[in-house]
Amino acid sequence: MTLMPALPPVDAEVRAWLAAVLRDEAGIAPPVPAAAAPEQVLAVAERQGVASLVHARLGERADGSALQAAFAADARQHAMRSLWLQAEARRLLAALHAAGLRVLVLKGAALAGWLYPAAHQRDCGDLDLLLASHEDTMRAVQVLADCGYPDGYEQGGHAYELLRKPVPGTAFPLELDLHWRLLNAPVFATALDFETLWSGSIAIPALGPQARGLGAVHALLHAAMNRVVNLYTDVGDLLKCLYDIHLLAARLDVEMWAQALSLARARGLCGVLLSGLDAAQAALGTAVPVSVRTALV
């Protein structure tokens, strides 16, 4: 597997510290790396997508430090963006529903709405939507144009439509990714089809009465696949993606683990799932049943 180059030493130390804070072992985090200034620690947390999560943990240990103040200010910005994104998602999903289109919300925006203690704790910069077909995606493009998203283009061979909101003066920019395959990478593009995902989907009331996202089993497999895609690009093994796996694994009961294993075997995803679980366990202490590990090897 082709991996990202190693992080600079100080960044690697900060990442390890962030993971330790998120593990929250006995409520004690190790000292912040001495060579890292507060703004550098925050910058690494932002790149890893866990700044708001870390702030939530630091908030439990208020110490009035410059580091905590930097994380607090950043978390307020994330909270405002999260509220705006949720409101915009509700508006767009209502319009797509009124047009008779079935839509599944993917990744961060979906997980923020039901998996995390607070929506802003799941870093999310865009809105990923999965539709049943290329034809439905093109219909969605027209609907979204009427909602103020007139500019977009199709990524040839990547199986998604990217739209950007160009309207000046909006509170935040928002990128929309419209997929008709679960993932852009050809090796995973058809691993889980829309009808399978729709049949196991769950409501996400935080995004409106029409909002639906992947159920925990499908979301876990999707997170594991997405992690592998990240490893083959310049994204790297982000803590936010490992934390998705960490929280999703904690949601699975015996029956759900059996469903996940059955799907992983049927779709050739055993190695992908095991790799994701192992990485989450190493970084965050994720609990993985021995029977699950044995079945995936």
C-alpha positions as MATLAB code, in Angstrom:
seq = 'MTLMPALPPVDAEVRAWLAAVLRDEAGIAPPVPAAAAPEQVLAVAERQGVASLVHARLGERADGSALQAAFAADARQHAMRSLWLQAEARRLLAALHAAGLRVLVLKGAALAGWLYPAAHQRDCGDLDLLLASHEDTMRAVQVLADCGYPDGYEQGGHAYELLRKPVPGTAFPLELDLHWRLLNAPVFATALDFETLWSGSIAIPALGPQARGLGAVHALLHAAMNRVVNLYTDVGDLLKCLYDIHLLAARLDVEMWAQALSLARARGLCGVLLSGLDAAQAALGTAVPVSVRTALV';
ca = [
       0.000    0.000    0.000;
       1.309    3.460   -0.912;
       1.244    5.703    2.128;
       1.821    9.377    2.730;
       5.372   10.489    3.576;
       6.040   10.650    7.305;
       4.866   13.752    9.109;
       7.490   16.259   10.250;
       8.703   15.217   13.726;
       6.884   17.942   15.643;
       3.643   17.359   13.693;
       3.924   13.635   14.426;
       4.353   14.392   18.127;
       1.332   16.693   18.071;
      -0.762   14.065   16.265;
       0.188   11.521   18.932;
      -0.798   14.029   21.622;
      -4.145   14.679   19.912;
      -4.843   10.949   19.764;
      -3.995   10.630   23.459;
      -6.426   13.439   24.315;
      -9.131   11.687   22.309;
      -8.412    8.359   24.001;
      -8.887   10.208   27.310;
      -7.064    7.519   29.228;
      -7.959    8.037   32.883;
      -8.705   11.660   32.054;
      -5.008   12.449   31.709;
      -3.319   13.646   28.534;
       0.448   13.769   28.161;
       2.161   17.158   28.089;
       1.865   19.106   24.859;
       5.070   18.679   22.796;
       7.436   21.366   24.041;
       8.556   22.332   20.542;
       5.001   23.079   19.386;
       3.464   26.531   19.843;
      -0.307   26.699   20.483;
      -0.998   27.830   16.924;
       0.960   24.866   15.553;
      -0.936   22.420   17.749;
      -4.216   23.922   16.554;
      -3.049   23.814   12.924;
      -2.268   20.090   13.148;
      -5.620   19.473   14.866;
      -7.345   21.290   12.004;
      -5.503   19.251    9.377;
      -6.443   16.078   11.239;
     -10.059   17.268   11.476;
     -10.356   16.913   15.258;
      -9.966   20.459   16.587;
     -13.511   20.675   17.969;
     -13.331   17.166   19.418;
     -10.111   18.008   21.204;
     -11.575   21.271   22.461;
     -14.471   19.327   23.987;
     -11.964   17.215   25.910;
      -9.789   20.160   26.895;
     -12.899   21.966   28.093;
     -13.283   19.284   30.726;
      -9.874   20.314   32.081;
     -10.152   24.124   31.954;
      -6.781   25.652   32.726;
      -6.933   29.106   31.144;
      -3.951   28.368   28.918;
      -3.237   29.986   25.555;
      -3.693   26.564   23.944;
      -7.154   26.113   25.390;
      -8.123   29.668   24.389;
      -7.003   29.005   20.798;
      -9.049   25.800   20.634;
     -12.083   27.533   22.166;
     -12.070   30.328   19.569;
     -11.695   27.778   16.780;
     -14.536   25.646   18.148;
     -16.895   28.638   18.080;
     -16.190   29.053   14.371;
     -16.848   25.358   13.782;
     -20.108   25.568   15.705;
     -21.329   28.500   13.606;
     -20.395   26.767   10.368;
     -22.070   23.556   11.527;
     -25.328   25.366   12.256;
     -25.229   27.041    8.849;
     -24.432   23.787    7.051;
     -27.309   21.991    8.768;
     -29.743   24.744    7.800;
     -28.520   24.721    4.192;
     -28.671   20.932    4.024;
     -32.277   20.980    5.245;
     -33.181   23.475    2.515;
     -31.476   21.542   -0.280;
     -32.724   18.128    0.813;
     -36.294   19.440    0.975;
     -35.981   20.701   -2.616;
     -34.563   17.389   -3.841;
     -37.295   15.475   -2.035;
     -39.980   17.683   -3.580;
     -38.524   16.781   -6.985;
     -39.059   13.092   -6.219;
     -35.378   12.245   -5.810;
     -34.089    9.753   -3.281;
     -30.911   11.049   -1.645;
     -28.516    9.652    0.957;
     -26.289   12.028    2.906;
     -22.753   10.668    3.196;
     -19.705   11.087    5.386;
     -19.238   14.008    7.758;
     -22.535   15.841    7.390;
     -24.466   12.629    7.987;
     -22.344   11.346   10.879;
     -22.417   14.757   12.552;
     -26.197   14.521   12.631;
     -26.480   11.275   14.580;
     -23.146    9.776   15.659;
     -21.330   12.600   17.445;
     -22.301   14.193   20.791;
     -22.518   17.585   19.042;
     -22.673   18.187   15.296;
     -19.769   20.647   15.187;
     -17.451   18.042   16.712;
     -17.370   16.252   13.345;
     -15.324   18.478   11.064;
     -17.126   18.861    7.749;
     -16.263   21.165    4.871;
     -18.719   20.023    2.226;
     -21.956   18.149    1.640;
     -21.751   14.718   -0.014;
     -24.964   13.352   -1.471;
     -25.519    9.937   -3.073;
     -28.204    9.477   -5.714;
     -29.505    6.321   -7.325;
     -28.154    6.917  -10.829;
     -26.357    9.280  -13.164;
     -29.743   10.322  -14.539;
     -30.992   11.223  -11.066;
     -27.777   13.155  -10.452;
     -28.340   15.267  -13.541;
     -31.894   15.963  -12.381;
     -30.504   16.988   -8.998;
     -28.113   19.393  -10.718;
     -31.100   21.219  -12.213;
     -32.917   21.337   -8.881;
     -29.855   22.691   -7.105;
     -29.316   25.311   -9.805;
     -32.712   26.706   -8.842;
     -31.562   26.697   -5.209;
     -28.620   28.996   -5.953;
     -25.968   26.508   -7.084;
     -25.746   27.162  -10.828;
     -22.116   26.251  -11.492;
     -20.784   22.733  -11.617;
     -18.950   20.167  -13.658;
     -18.722   16.424  -14.011;
     -15.454   14.813  -13.005;
     -14.768   12.439  -15.864;
     -14.257    8.898  -14.672;
     -14.671    9.831  -11.021;
     -18.430    9.276  -10.866;
     -19.423   12.479   -9.118;
     -20.653   15.967   -9.800;
     -19.032   18.877   -8.019;
     -20.929   22.093   -7.472;
     -19.785   25.272   -5.771;
     -21.897   28.075   -4.431;
     -20.685   31.344   -6.014;
     -23.130   33.725   -4.344;
     -21.219   36.604   -2.687;
     -21.957   37.452    0.898;
     -23.004   33.984    2.078;
     -21.954   33.096    5.581;
     -19.709   30.248    4.452;
     -18.722   28.700    1.150;
     -20.181   25.248    0.534;
     -19.059   22.570   -1.858;
     -21.593   19.979   -2.975;
     -20.440   16.589   -4.190;
     -23.153   14.621   -5.961;
     -22.287   10.939   -6.284;
     -23.989    8.168   -8.207;
     -21.440    5.678   -6.890;
     -20.501    5.367   -3.250;
     -16.834    6.148   -3.846;
     -14.857    7.634   -6.702;
     -12.121    4.994   -6.611;
     -12.950    2.318   -9.223;
     -11.993   -0.511   -6.873;
     -14.767    0.551   -4.461;
     -17.235    2.269   -6.807;
     -19.695   -0.638   -6.882;
     -18.837   -2.305   -3.576;
     -22.197   -1.254   -2.124;
     -25.031   -0.329   -4.468;
     -27.622    2.360   -3.837;
     -30.569    0.021   -3.241;
     -28.629   -1.929   -0.615;
     -27.642    1.282    1.102;
     -31.153    2.731    0.874;
     -32.717   -0.377    2.398;
     -30.429   -0.046    5.419;
     -30.576    3.733    5.687;
     -31.604    5.662    8.784;
     -33.334    8.989    9.344;
     -31.226   12.014   10.287;
     -33.736   14.420   11.892;
     -31.048   17.075   12.435;
     -30.953   17.545    8.646;
     -34.708   17.636    8.180;
     -37.609   15.178    7.861;
     -36.443   14.046    4.408;
     -32.840   13.377    5.394;
     -31.503    9.835    5.339;
     -27.981    8.506    5.735;
     -26.136    5.222    5.879;
     -26.935    2.914    8.762;
     -24.118    2.051   11.161;
     -23.021   -1.149    9.376;
     -22.841    0.465    5.939;
     -21.307    3.629    7.390;
     -18.529    1.594    9.025;
     -17.671   -0.167    5.763;
     -17.820    3.155    3.916;
     -15.495    4.778    6.468;
     -13.018    1.908    6.125;
     -13.057    2.176    2.324;
     -12.743    5.949    2.424;
      -9.717    5.623    4.697;
      -7.957    3.427    2.124;
      -8.709    5.980   -0.594;
      -7.179    8.665    1.630;
      -4.040    6.575    2.046;
      -3.562    6.466   -1.717;
      -3.897   10.233   -2.056;
      -2.326   13.226   -0.375;
      -4.921   13.157    2.425;
      -3.270   10.656    4.754;
      -4.601    8.709    7.730;
      -6.690   11.427    9.344;
      -7.687   11.161   12.982;
     -11.210   12.363   12.130;
     -11.730    9.330    9.880;
     -10.324    6.990   12.501;
     -12.646    8.567   15.061;
     -15.593    7.844   12.741;
     -14.539    4.189   12.737;
     -14.040    4.317   16.515;
     -17.567    5.621   17.192;
     -19.246    3.414   14.581;
     -17.584    0.270   15.921;
     -18.918    1.138   19.384;
     -22.477    1.290   17.969;
     -22.463   -2.240   16.549;
     -24.068   -5.033   18.551;
     -23.571   -8.750   17.918;
     -26.164   -8.887   15.139;
     -24.761   -5.806   13.430;
     -21.215   -7.151   13.580;
     -22.504  -10.325   11.912;
     -24.042   -8.201    9.146;
     -20.799   -6.271    8.712;
     -18.760   -9.476    8.473;
     -21.188  -11.016    5.983;
     -21.030   -7.947    3.754;
     -17.256   -7.678    4.062;
     -16.832  -11.275    2.937;
     -19.330  -10.953    0.090;
     -17.838   -7.699   -1.232;
     -14.156   -8.486   -0.711;
     -13.724   -5.917    2.051;
     -12.351   -8.020    4.910;
      -8.821   -6.643    4.641;
     -10.078   -3.094    4.257;
     -12.295   -3.349    7.329;
      -9.634   -5.037    9.453;
      -7.051   -2.409    8.484;
      -9.404    0.400    9.485;
     -10.287   -1.223   12.797;
      -6.622   -1.925   13.574;
      -5.644    1.680   12.820;
      -8.456    3.034   15.001;
      -7.517    0.675   17.803;
      -3.860    1.675   17.633;
      -4.603    5.408   17.653;
      -7.746    5.601   19.765;
      -8.081    2.344   21.669;
     -11.127    1.217   19.684;
     -12.688   -1.940   21.101;
     -12.829   -4.706   18.485;
     -14.382   -8.055   19.475;
     -11.888  -10.914   19.214;
     -14.400  -12.895   17.188;
     -14.604  -10.082   14.635;
     -10.839   -9.838   14.258;
     -10.562  -13.602   13.890;
     -13.274  -13.659   11.211;
     -11.594  -10.886    9.203;
      -8.102  -12.361    9.135;
];
